[in-house]
Amino acid sequence: MVNTEVPKMNDIYKLLSQIKDPEIPEINIIELGILRNVEFENNKYKISITPTYSGCPAMKMIENQISEILKNNFYDFEIITNLSPAWTTDWMTDEGKKKLIESGITPPQKNFNSIEFKLNKINCPYCNSVKTILKSEFGSTACKSFYFCENCLTPFDYFKSI
Amino acid sequence: MNLKNKNVVDYLLQLGDDRLILGHRLSEWCGHAPILEEDIALANIAQDCLGQATFFLNAAAEEIGNGKTTDDLAYLRNPNQFKNLLIMELPKGDFAFTIFRQFLVDNYTFLLYQQLQNSKHNQIANIAQKSLKEVKYHLRHSSEWVLRLGDGTEISHEKSQNALNELWAYTNELFNENEIEKKLAEENIAIESFKLKNEWLDKVTQHLKTATLKILENKEENIFNGRSGKHTEHLDHLLSEMQIVVRAYPGAKW
């Protein structure tokens, strides 16, 4: 049985909002800007997603989860992976950024797309101090850098702007 | 397969193999880097390279058709069918060697992808646009290290200079004229890499100078040519490790 009677975008978005990033489970794929579009065409939902980093292992998992949740709810669908326009952290929603801070990750600054190393001060997600230092540009996952707060002496992740 | 397609496939393999082989070399550092942060950084960069390789090889597999898969291309080709540049396959060496290789290659890849963003081949343009964002991070990382190692202690300076001397002979190949590139450049699909040489040389030379290092011209001609499948023995060893599971258990799923 396939559920194609009436296209209910809100229902689809609601279902897909249950899918979280496996590596940052506080934030879902809409808030991350991974889900780009949902269309209803020829009795089928076309779900467009875009990868964050080329080698991000979470993408396959996210795709599988989308399939599973839509199948379980009897939707007929197709998942399309778009590389262009390339994902940018500017697509992250305000709600998503708020959730990142709550889970100890400083959200990405606006992306200047520059090769120069001119990062503004990064605030500590715990005490909001700007007395922070970059320990390593590459952190626990491809999307994060590793910082240390000299005010509250806590290490934390910064979600890289890309 | 018609000739145009064959050229596009070969070009995609050039682009993909460069990233696959470099990514594999970087992954060899996992658990062995001098400090934890660097272990994580090199593994991250390796992951980006492998991801980019997957995109290129996937596009190549689609062009070939007939049920060819990305995995077939990565795991079931022989060394003489790989089209990567030799500099990618050289053993990882010491930390200085890995960083200096990365620095020379990052500068090249940055300029290359910048141009390929405008390729008439949609997939190549899209992959280049996506990957360029990652390569910027790689380039910044390797450039910072070049300064610290080159203009660091006496020992780090010496190791850096040795690595650079050894690598420099392999940089000519980055800009060799190449029939496939030439053909595809006429259709605005590819960019002829020799056109990137001046800008590359300017950037690299300037940065190395700041790092108090010297470029020693090496007149020796290299007898190998990665783009046409003539590789050093190092690629055989790399592939035998990378492909062993797929070769030993054909069709296995995991």
Short mmCIF file of C-alpha atoms in Angstrom, two decimals:
data_model
loop_
_atom_site.label_atom_id
_atom_site.label_comp_id
_atom_site.label_asym_id
_atom_site.label_seq_id
_atom_site.Cartn_x
_atom_site.Cartn_y
_atom_site.Cartn_z
CA MET A 1 0.00 0.00 0.00
CA VAL A 2 1.32 3.38 -0.92
CA ASN A 3 0.18 6.65 0.57
CA THR A 4 -0.18 9.03 -2.38
CA GLU A 5 -3.66 10.40 -1.89
CA VAL A 6 -3.00 14.01 -1.05
CA PRO A 7 0.41 15.64 -1.01
CA LYS A 8 0.91 16.78 2.55
CA MET A 9 4.17 18.62 2.67
CA ASN A 10 3.80 19.52 6.32
CA ASP A 11 3.47 15.87 7.26
CA ILE A 12 6.57 15.00 5.25
CA TYR A 13 8.64 17.77 6.82
CA LYS A 14 7.40 16.74 10.24
CA LEU A 15 8.49 13.16 9.63
CA LEU A 16 11.86 14.16 8.22
CA SER A 17 12.51 16.52 11.11
CA GLN A 18 12.79 13.41 13.28
CA ILE A 19 16.01 12.52 11.48
CA LYS A 20 19.04 13.75 13.36
CA ASP A 21 22.67 14.02 12.42
CA PRO A 22 24.12 10.76 13.81
CA GLU A 23 27.22 12.60 14.99
CA ILE A 24 25.39 15.61 16.48
CA PRO A 25 22.08 14.07 17.59
CA GLU A 26 20.75 17.35 18.99
CA ILE A 27 20.18 18.79 15.54
CA ASN A 28 18.00 17.52 12.69
CA ILE A 29 18.57 17.49 8.94
CA ILE A 30 16.30 20.48 8.29
CA GLU A 31 18.09 22.63 10.87
CA LEU A 32 21.44 21.56 9.35
CA GLY A 33 20.36 22.54 5.85
CA ILE A 34 20.91 19.03 4.49
CA LEU A 35 17.30 18.64 3.36
CA ARG A 36 17.07 21.02 0.40
CA ASN A 37 13.66 20.42 -1.09
CA VAL A 38 10.59 18.23 -1.16
CA GLU A 39 8.45 18.09 -4.29
CA PHE A 40 5.40 16.08 -5.20
CA GLU A 41 5.56 14.89 -8.80
CA ASN A 42 3.90 11.98 -10.61
CA ASN A 43 2.46 10.63 -7.37
CA LYS A 44 5.89 10.56 -5.84
CA TYR A 45 7.77 12.64 -3.31
CA LYS A 46 11.13 13.83 -4.54
CA ILE A 47 13.41 14.40 -1.59
CA SER A 48 16.52 16.46 -2.40
CA ILE A 49 19.44 16.34 0.02
CA THR A 50 22.98 17.65 -0.15
CA PRO A 51 26.12 16.29 1.54
CA THR A 52 27.91 18.40 4.13
CA TYR A 53 31.51 17.23 3.62
CA SER A 54 32.51 15.00 0.71
CA GLY A 55 33.67 12.18 2.94
CA CYS A 56 31.11 12.57 5.72
CA PRO A 57 30.10 9.03 6.73
CA ALA A 58 26.86 10.35 8.23
CA MET A 59 25.36 10.98 4.78
CA LYS A 60 24.72 7.33 3.95
CA MET A 61 23.11 6.84 7.33
CA ILE A 62 20.90 9.89 6.90
CA GLU A 63 19.79 8.64 3.48
CA ASN A 64 18.95 5.23 4.94
CA GLN A 65 16.97 6.85 7.74
CA ILE A 66 14.97 8.96 5.28
CA SER A 67 14.13 5.81 3.29
CA GLU A 68 13.14 3.91 6.37
CA ILE A 69 10.89 6.55 7.85
CA LEU A 70 9.09 7.23 4.56
CA LYS A 71 8.66 3.53 3.81
CA ASN A 72 7.23 2.93 7.27
CA ASN A 73 4.68 5.65 6.59
CA PHE A 74 3.78 4.23 3.17
CA TYR A 75 5.02 7.11 1.08
CA ASP A 76 6.25 6.63 -2.46
CA PHE A 77 9.45 8.59 -2.84
CA GLU A 78 12.82 9.08 -4.49
CA ILE A 79 15.94 10.55 -2.87
CA ILE A 80 18.09 12.85 -4.98
CA THR A 81 21.57 13.93 -3.90
CA ASN A 82 22.51 17.40 -5.14
CA LEU A 83 26.11 18.58 -5.06
CA SER A 84 25.30 22.02 -6.41
CA PRO A 85 24.88 24.55 -4.97
CA ALA A 86 27.41 23.21 -2.49
CA TRP A 87 26.29 23.02 1.11
CA THR A 88 27.21 25.96 3.28
CA THR A 89 26.88 26.43 7.03
CA ASP A 90 24.97 29.64 6.21
CA TRP A 91 21.98 27.35 5.56
CA MET A 92 21.86 26.27 9.16
CA THR A 93 18.70 27.59 10.83
CA ASP A 94 18.69 29.84 13.92
CA GLU A 95 16.97 27.07 15.84
CA GLY A 96 19.79 24.72 14.80
CA LYS A 97 22.43 27.19 15.96
CA LYS A 98 20.67 27.57 19.32
CA LYS A 99 20.67 23.80 19.79
CA LEU A 100 24.37 23.61 18.99
CA ILE A 101 25.20 26.09 21.77
CA GLU A 102 23.04 24.08 24.15
CA SER A 103 25.09 21.00 23.36
CA GLY A 104 28.44 22.68 23.86
CA ILE A 105 29.27 23.48 20.24
CA THR A 106 29.80 27.06 19.05
CA PRO A 107 27.76 27.56 15.85
CA PRO A 108 29.43 28.60 12.58
CA GLN A 109 30.07 32.26 11.86
CA LYS A 110 28.89 33.69 8.61
CA ASN A 111 30.88 32.18 5.77
CA PHE A 112 33.26 34.66 4.15
CA ASN A 113 34.56 32.08 1.74
CA SER A 114 38.07 33.40 2.09
CA ILE A 115 41.39 31.62 1.98
CA GLU A 116 42.92 34.06 4.47
CA PHE A 117 43.04 32.96 8.04
CA LYS A 118 41.05 35.77 9.58
CA LEU A 119 38.69 34.20 12.03
CA ASN A 120 36.83 36.47 14.33
CA LYS A 121 36.87 35.68 17.99
CA ILE A 122 34.99 32.50 18.76
CA ASN A 123 32.80 32.59 21.85
CA CYS A 124 32.90 29.77 24.36
CA PRO A 125 29.53 27.95 24.27
CA TYR A 126 29.64 27.48 28.06
CA CYS A 127 30.62 30.89 29.49
CA ASN A 128 30.38 33.04 26.33
CA SER A 129 33.90 34.38 26.91
CA VAL A 130 35.95 35.40 23.88
CA LYS A 131 39.17 34.38 25.64
CA THR A 132 39.38 31.26 23.53
CA ILE A 133 42.22 29.73 21.54
CA LEU A 134 42.23 27.53 18.48
CA LYS A 135 43.86 24.19 19.33
CA SER A 136 43.31 22.51 15.99
CA GLU A 137 41.38 23.38 12.85
CA PHE A 138 40.35 19.76 12.56
CA GLY A 139 38.21 18.36 15.34
CA SER A 140 36.24 15.27 16.30
CA THR A 141 34.35 15.28 12.99
CA ALA A 142 35.03 16.82 9.57
CA CYS A 143 32.72 19.73 10.35
CA LYS A 144 34.30 20.93 13.59
CA SER A 145 37.42 22.68 14.89
CA PHE A 146 38.81 22.20 18.35
CA TYR A 147 39.04 25.18 20.75
CA PHE A 148 39.91 25.80 24.36
CA CYS A 149 38.36 28.44 26.62
CA GLU A 150 40.93 30.16 28.81
CA ASN A 151 38.24 31.70 30.95
CA CYS A 152 36.35 28.61 32.13
CA LEU A 153 39.17 26.20 31.17
CA THR A 154 36.87 24.04 29.07
CA PRO A 155 37.70 22.45 25.72
CA PHE A 156 34.93 22.81 23.12
CA ASP A 157 34.08 22.31 19.46
CA TYR A 158 33.44 25.07 16.96
CA PHE A 159 31.29 24.19 13.97
CA LYS A 160 33.46 25.33 11.05
CA SER A 161 32.08 27.85 8.65
CA ILE A 162 32.23 26.50 5.10
CA MET B 1 32.24 3.93 -25.80
CA ASN B 2 32.81 6.79 -28.22
CA LEU B 3 36.00 8.82 -28.11
CA LYS B 4 34.56 11.83 -26.40
CA ASN B 5 33.22 9.66 -23.64
CA LYS B 6 36.50 7.84 -23.33
CA ASN B 7 38.33 11.13 -22.87
CA VAL B 8 35.85 12.24 -20.23
CA VAL B 9 36.18 8.91 -18.42
CA ASP B 10 39.98 9.15 -18.50
CA TYR B 11 39.87 12.69 -17.20
CA LEU B 12 37.52 11.73 -14.37
CA LEU B 13 39.88 8.88 -13.52
CA GLN B 14 42.83 11.30 -13.42
CA LEU B 15 40.96 13.55 -11.02
CA GLY B 16 39.59 10.68 -8.93
CA ASP B 17 42.81 8.65 -8.74
CA ASP B 18 44.80 11.66 -7.53
CA ARG B 19 42.45 12.04 -4.57
CA LEU B 20 42.09 8.31 -3.90
CA ILE B 21 45.80 7.59 -3.75
CA LEU B 22 46.66 10.73 -1.78
CA GLY B 23 43.79 10.01 0.61
CA HIS B 24 45.08 6.50 1.17
CA ARG B 25 48.59 7.76 1.90
CA LEU B 26 47.22 10.26 4.41
CA SER B 27 45.11 7.61 6.08
CA GLU B 28 48.33 5.70 6.85
CA TRP B 29 49.03 8.34 9.50
CA CYS B 30 45.95 7.41 11.49
CA GLY B 31 47.25 6.45 14.93
CA HIS B 32 50.85 7.40 14.02
CA ALA B 33 50.94 11.20 13.82
CA PRO B 34 53.31 13.10 16.13
CA ILE B 35 50.50 14.66 18.17
CA LEU B 36 46.84 13.83 18.68
CA GLU B 37 45.53 17.00 16.99
CA GLU B 38 47.58 16.23 13.92
CA ASP B 39 46.43 12.62 13.88
CA ILE B 40 42.86 13.90 13.74
CA ALA B 41 43.69 16.57 11.16
CA LEU B 42 45.38 14.15 8.74
CA ALA B 43 42.56 11.63 9.12
CA ASN B 44 40.05 14.41 8.41
CA ILE B 45 41.90 15.50 5.29
CA ALA B 46 42.18 11.86 4.17
CA GLN B 47 38.43 11.53 4.58
CA ASP B 48 37.81 14.61 2.42
CA CYS B 49 40.13 13.25 -0.28
CA LEU B 50 38.40 9.87 -0.30
CA GLY B 51 35.00 11.57 -0.45
CA GLN B 52 36.10 13.65 -3.43
CA ALA B 53 37.57 10.54 -5.08
CA THR B 54 34.22 8.80 -4.63
CA PHE B 55 32.42 11.62 -6.45
CA PHE B 56 34.86 11.59 -9.38
CA LEU B 57 34.99 7.81 -9.71
CA ASN B 58 31.23 7.61 -9.39
CA ALA B 59 30.90 10.06 -12.28
CA ALA B 60 33.41 7.95 -14.26
CA ALA B 61 31.41 4.78 -13.56
CA GLU B 62 28.24 6.51 -14.77
CA GLU B 63 29.97 7.58 -17.99
CA ILE B 64 31.20 4.04 -18.58
CA GLY B 65 27.77 2.52 -17.89
CA ASN B 66 27.27 -1.25 -18.29
CA GLY B 67 26.80 -1.63 -14.56
CA LYS B 68 30.31 -0.46 -13.72
CA THR B 69 30.49 0.73 -10.10
CA THR B 70 32.64 3.15 -8.16
CA ASP B 71 33.99 0.22 -6.17
CA ASP B 72 34.99 -1.65 -9.35
CA LEU B 73 37.11 1.34 -10.33
CA ALA B 74 38.74 1.72 -6.93
CA TYR B 75 39.29 -1.93 -6.08
CA LEU B 76 39.52 -3.90 -9.30
CA ARG B 77 41.92 -1.95 -11.47
CA ASN B 78 45.59 -2.86 -11.77
CA PRO B 79 48.41 -0.38 -11.15
CA ASN B 80 48.91 0.34 -14.86
CA GLN B 81 45.25 1.38 -15.09
CA PHE B 82 45.63 4.08 -12.44
CA LYS B 83 46.13 7.62 -13.73
CA ASN B 84 47.26 9.46 -10.62
CA LEU B 85 50.32 11.68 -10.56
CA LEU B 86 53.41 10.04 -9.10
CA ILE B 87 53.71 12.56 -6.27
CA MET B 88 50.48 11.14 -4.80
CA GLU B 89 51.76 7.57 -4.53
CA LEU B 90 55.15 8.21 -2.90
CA PRO B 91 55.37 6.58 0.54
CA LYS B 92 54.28 8.84 3.37
CA GLY B 93 57.87 9.31 4.60
CA ASP B 94 58.35 11.35 7.76
CA PHE B 95 55.97 14.06 8.95
CA ALA B 96 57.87 16.74 7.02
CA PHE B 97 57.57 14.75 3.80
CA THR B 98 53.83 14.30 4.23
CA ILE B 99 53.30 17.99 5.04
CA PHE B 100 55.41 19.27 2.15
CA ARG B 101 53.78 16.91 -0.33
CA GLN B 102 50.43 18.11 0.95
CA PHE B 103 51.45 21.75 0.62
CA LEU B 104 52.62 21.35 -2.99
CA VAL B 105 49.54 19.33 -3.93
CA ASP B 106 47.06 21.54 -2.04
CA ASN B 107 48.26 24.59 -3.95
CA TYR B 108 47.87 22.70 -7.22
CA THR B 109 44.45 21.27 -6.36
CA PHE B 110 43.22 24.67 -5.19
CA LEU B 111 44.09 26.31 -8.53
CA LEU B 112 42.76 23.35 -10.50
CA TYR B 113 39.36 23.17 -8.78
CA GLN B 114 39.00 26.92 -8.95
CA GLN B 115 39.13 26.61 -12.74
CA LEU B 116 37.09 23.42 -12.95
CA GLN B 117 34.16 25.11 -11.22
CA ASN B 118 33.44 26.52 -14.68
CA SER B 119 33.68 23.21 -16.51
CA LYS B 120 30.97 22.57 -19.09
CA HIS B 121 30.70 19.07 -17.65
CA ASN B 122 28.11 19.54 -14.91
CA GLN B 123 29.38 16.87 -12.57
CA ILE B 124 32.98 18.03 -12.80
CA ALA B 125 31.89 21.62 -12.10
CA ASN B 126 29.74 20.59 -9.15
CA ILE B 127 32.36 18.34 -7.58
CA ALA B 128 35.01 21.05 -8.01
CA GLN B 129 32.78 23.67 -6.41
CA LYS B 130 32.05 21.41 -3.46
CA SER B 131 35.62 20.18 -2.99
CA LEU B 132 37.19 23.61 -3.24
CA LYS B 133 35.70 24.55 0.12
CA GLU B 134 37.45 21.58 1.71
CA VAL B 135 40.72 22.14 -0.11
CA LYS B 136 40.88 25.67 1.31
CA TYR B 137 41.05 24.17 4.79
CA HIS B 138 43.70 21.69 3.68
CA LEU B 139 45.80 24.40 2.09
CA ARG B 140 45.66 26.58 5.17
CA HIS B 141 46.65 23.64 7.33
CA SER B 142 49.64 22.60 5.23
CA SER B 143 50.75 26.22 4.69
CA GLU B 144 50.82 26.90 8.43
CA TRP B 145 52.91 23.80 9.03
CA VAL B 146 55.36 24.69 6.26
CA LEU B 147 56.11 27.95 8.09
CA ARG B 148 56.51 26.30 11.46
CA LEU B 149 58.66 23.43 10.24
CA GLY B 150 60.77 25.39 7.77
CA ASP B 151 61.37 28.35 10.03
CA GLY B 152 61.42 26.24 13.20
CA THR B 153 64.34 24.47 14.85
CA GLU B 154 67.54 23.42 13.15
CA ILE B 155 66.30 19.84 12.91
CA SER B 156 62.84 20.72 11.58
CA HIS B 157 64.44 23.03 9.02
CA GLU B 158 66.79 20.30 7.83
CA LYS B 159 64.03 17.71 7.57
CA SER B 160 61.85 20.19 5.69
CA GLN B 161 64.58 21.06 3.22
CA ASN B 162 65.29 17.36 2.62
CA ALA B 163 61.62 16.62 2.01
CA LEU B 164 61.32 19.54 -0.37
CA ASN B 165 64.44 18.50 -2.31
CA GLU B 166 63.09 15.02 -2.76
CA LEU B 167 59.60 16.13 -3.76
CA TRP B 168 60.56 18.91 -6.13
CA ALA B 169 61.54 16.53 -8.96
CA TYR B 170 57.97 15.22 -8.98
CA THR B 171 56.32 18.62 -9.36
CA ASN B 172 57.10 18.89 -13.09
CA GLU B 173 54.59 16.16 -13.77
CA LEU B 174 51.77 18.27 -12.29
CA PHE B 175 52.00 20.56 -15.30
CA ASN B 176 52.89 18.17 -18.10
CA GLU B 177 50.99 18.66 -21.32
CA ASN B 178 48.47 15.94 -21.71
CA GLU B 179 46.44 14.95 -24.80
CA ILE B 180 43.21 14.29 -22.94
CA GLU B 181 43.30 17.63 -21.14
CA LYS B 182 44.04 19.36 -24.41
CA LYS B 183 41.11 17.75 -26.23
CA LEU B 184 38.69 18.39 -23.40
CA ALA B 185 39.91 21.94 -22.86
CA GLU B 186 38.77 22.73 -26.39
CA GLU B 187 35.26 21.89 -25.23
CA ASN B 188 35.70 23.77 -21.93
CA ILE B 189 35.37 20.54 -19.98
CA ALA B 190 38.93 20.37 -18.67
CA ILE B 191 41.67 22.87 -17.94
CA GLU B 192 45.17 22.37 -19.29
CA SER B 193 47.19 22.11 -16.13
CA PHE B 194 50.36 23.64 -17.60
CA LYS B 195 48.43 26.92 -17.58
CA LEU B 196 48.35 26.78 -13.80
CA LYS B 197 52.11 26.51 -13.46
CA ASN B 198 53.10 30.17 -13.18
CA GLU B 199 50.57 31.01 -10.54
CA TRP B 200 51.40 27.84 -8.64
CA LEU B 201 55.11 28.55 -8.79
CA ASP B 202 54.64 32.13 -7.56
CA LYS B 203 52.54 31.10 -4.60
CA VAL B 204 54.70 28.15 -3.60
CA THR B 205 58.02 29.97 -4.04
CA GLN B 206 56.89 32.94 -2.00
CA HIS B 207 55.65 30.84 0.87
CA LEU B 208 58.74 28.62 0.91
CA LYS B 209 60.90 31.73 1.02
CA THR B 210 59.02 32.96 4.08
CA ALA B 211 59.65 29.53 5.59
CA THR B 212 63.43 30.12 4.95
CA LEU B 213 63.61 27.21 2.51
CA LYS B 214 65.34 26.95 -0.85
CA ILE B 215 64.13 25.36 -4.03
CA LEU B 216 66.87 23.25 -5.56
CA GLU B 217 66.34 22.85 -9.26
CA ASN B 218 66.54 19.22 -10.19
CA LYS B 219 67.27 18.73 -13.86
CA GLU B 220 66.81 15.00 -13.72
CA GLU B 221 64.13 13.81 -16.08
CA ASN B 222 61.57 11.54 -14.58
CA ILE B 223 61.15 8.34 -16.57
CA PHE B 224 57.71 7.56 -15.23
CA ASN B 225 54.39 9.08 -16.18
CA GLY B 226 51.45 8.50 -13.88
CA ARG B 227 48.80 9.84 -16.24
CA SER B 228 49.58 7.10 -18.76
CA GLY B 229 49.75 4.35 -16.17
CA LYS B 230 53.53 4.15 -15.77
CA HIS B 231 54.02 4.21 -12.03
CA THR B 232 56.68 3.68 -9.41
CA GLU B 233 56.70 0.37 -7.56
CA HIS B 234 55.17 2.15 -4.57
CA LEU B 235 51.73 2.12 -6.19
CA ASP B 236 51.80 -1.70 -6.44
CA HIS B 237 52.36 -1.97 -2.70
CA LEU B 238 49.73 0.61 -1.91
CA LEU B 239 47.10 -1.07 -4.07
CA SER B 240 47.87 -4.55 -2.84
CA GLU B 241 47.04 -3.35 0.65
CA MET B 242 44.06 -1.23 -0.36
CA GLN B 243 42.47 -3.89 -2.57
CA ILE B 244 43.29 -7.08 -0.69
CA VAL B 245 39.91 -7.76 0.90
CA VAL B 246 37.95 -7.22 -2.30
CA ARG B 247 40.44 -9.30 -4.29
CA ALA B 248 40.61 -12.13 -1.77
CA TYR B 249 36.84 -12.42 -1.32
CA PRO B 250 35.25 -11.53 -4.69
CA GLY B 251 31.68 -10.33 -4.34
CA ALA B 252 31.82 -10.30 -0.54
CA LYS B 253 29.38 -7.95 1.19
CA TRP B 254 29.96 -6.28 4.54
#
